[in-house]
Amino acid sequence: MNSLFHFAFNVTDLDQTRAFYGGVLGCREGRSTATWVDFDFFGHQLSMHLGEPFKTAPTGHVGEHLVPMPHFGLVLALPDWQALAKRLTEARIDFILPPQLRFAGQPGEQWTLFFCDPFGNPIEVKGLASLASLYAS
């Protein structure tokens, strides 16, 4: 089955949303109104609506790190992840967890990074040598 993921969440400023998701992340803008805007988030649909963002806390234990919960993100093939990590680094993103290798030499080995959008919504991006290894145990 082929499917696309849709995620709708709150932001407090649509111009900042456009600058970040469109400018920094390079996502193509879709439909919008005065109260929301859609983006093509690497092949998936994000809908940002004006409102109060989720509260988050660093409560997710992953390896040796605490990561913000809840969070969303995406999984990319390693070359695409490397290109995005470079783009974010050059944009001087304040990383929660800078680009790094996690679970080296183990099933599920992955590159990862965490950052927040301008509204505090945490985003994780994973990079895998093979997307088929995402669910390796």
XYZ file of C-alpha atoms in Angstrom:
137
model
C 0.000 0.000 0.000
C 1.301 3.450 -0.887
C 0.151 6.276 1.336
C 1.046 9.791 2.350
C 1.195 11.086 5.884
C -0.825 14.162 6.945
C -0.072 16.033 10.153
C -1.825 19.217 11.307
C -0.499 21.273 14.211
C -0.438 24.795 15.577
C 1.877 27.727 14.929
C 1.531 31.350 15.988
C 2.602 33.200 12.817
C 2.036 32.124 9.198
C 4.732 34.441 7.760
C 7.337 32.874 10.067
C 5.964 29.460 9.129
C 6.471 30.213 5.438
C 9.991 31.533 6.050
C 11.000 28.455 8.040
C 9.271 25.576 6.256
C 9.510 27.130 2.809
C 12.805 29.009 3.129
C 14.972 27.080 5.594
C 13.639 23.567 4.964
C 12.884 24.122 1.269
C 9.343 22.706 1.414
C 6.893 23.643 -1.348
C 3.869 25.591 -0.160
C 0.440 24.234 -1.008
C -2.992 25.632 -0.225
C -3.610 28.260 2.422
C -6.179 30.567 3.976
C -5.871 33.413 6.457
C -5.623 30.845 9.306
C -3.590 27.905 7.926
C -1.018 26.878 5.331
C -0.064 23.483 3.859
C 3.440 22.345 2.910
C 4.848 19.386 1.024
C 7.122 18.045 3.769
C 9.371 15.720 1.781
C 6.392 14.054 0.124
C 3.988 14.328 3.069
C 1.411 16.967 3.927
C 1.862 19.296 6.887
C -0.942 21.721 7.742
C -0.013 24.514 10.102
C -2.934 26.278 11.776
C -2.882 29.412 13.880
C -3.162 28.414 17.530
C -1.224 27.393 20.613
C 1.558 24.853 19.858
C 1.795 21.549 21.759
C 3.591 21.581 25.090
C 6.694 19.396 24.929
C 9.212 18.062 27.437
C 12.516 16.149 27.135
C 11.104 12.851 28.402
C 11.866 10.408 25.574
C 14.792 8.132 26.472
C 16.611 7.154 23.273
C 20.077 5.729 23.713
C 21.963 8.101 26.008
C 19.758 11.100 25.229
C 16.496 12.611 26.349
C 14.510 13.832 23.368
C 11.461 16.101 23.293
C 8.051 14.477 23.413
C 5.867 14.683 21.495
C 7.789 15.245 18.281
C 7.412 14.431 14.614
C 9.880 13.945 11.838
C 10.912 12.000 8.845
C 13.281 9.308 7.663
C 15.537 9.976 4.688
C 18.051 7.980 2.707
C 21.498 8.881 4.050
C 22.588 11.128 1.135
C 19.362 13.159 1.461
C 19.809 13.332 5.247
C 23.381 14.572 4.800
C 22.207 17.303 2.404
C 19.483 18.423 4.832
C 21.883 18.330 7.815
C 24.266 20.558 5.847
C 21.437 22.944 4.917
C 20.298 23.208 8.556
C 23.850 23.695 9.825
C 24.461 26.443 7.261
C 21.178 28.084 8.354
C 22.593 28.097 11.917
C 19.733 26.061 13.332
C 19.942 25.715 17.108
C 19.972 21.913 17.357
C 18.507 20.098 20.342
C 20.590 17.133 19.225
C 23.179 17.976 16.553
C 23.726 15.691 13.558
C 25.205 12.425 14.824
C 25.345 8.670 14.387
C 23.175 6.648 16.763
C 23.266 2.886 17.425
C 26.525 2.463 15.465
C 27.072 -1.101 14.307
C 23.725 -2.237 15.704
C 20.458 -3.127 13.990
C 18.707 0.155 13.345
C 21.940 2.156 12.954
C 20.906 5.661 11.992
C 22.037 9.218 11.716
C 19.789 11.642 13.557
C 19.276 15.282 14.444
C 16.662 17.194 16.424
C 15.636 20.830 16.208
C 12.552 22.973 16.788
C 10.635 25.139 14.380
C 10.223 28.802 15.420
C 7.185 27.846 17.538
C 8.854 25.138 19.608
C 7.518 22.174 17.625
C 10.309 19.535 17.834
C 11.346 17.765 14.644
C 13.572 14.708 14.281
C 15.194 13.723 11.006
C 16.731 10.264 10.684
C 19.104 9.144 7.946
C 19.532 5.488 7.025
C 21.955 3.747 4.708
C 18.979 1.570 3.709
C 15.391 2.603 4.378
C 14.598 -1.102 4.756
C 16.562 -1.080 8.027
C 14.145 1.312 9.752
C 12.405 -1.478 11.653
C 15.481 -3.655 12.190
C 15.612 -5.237 15.643
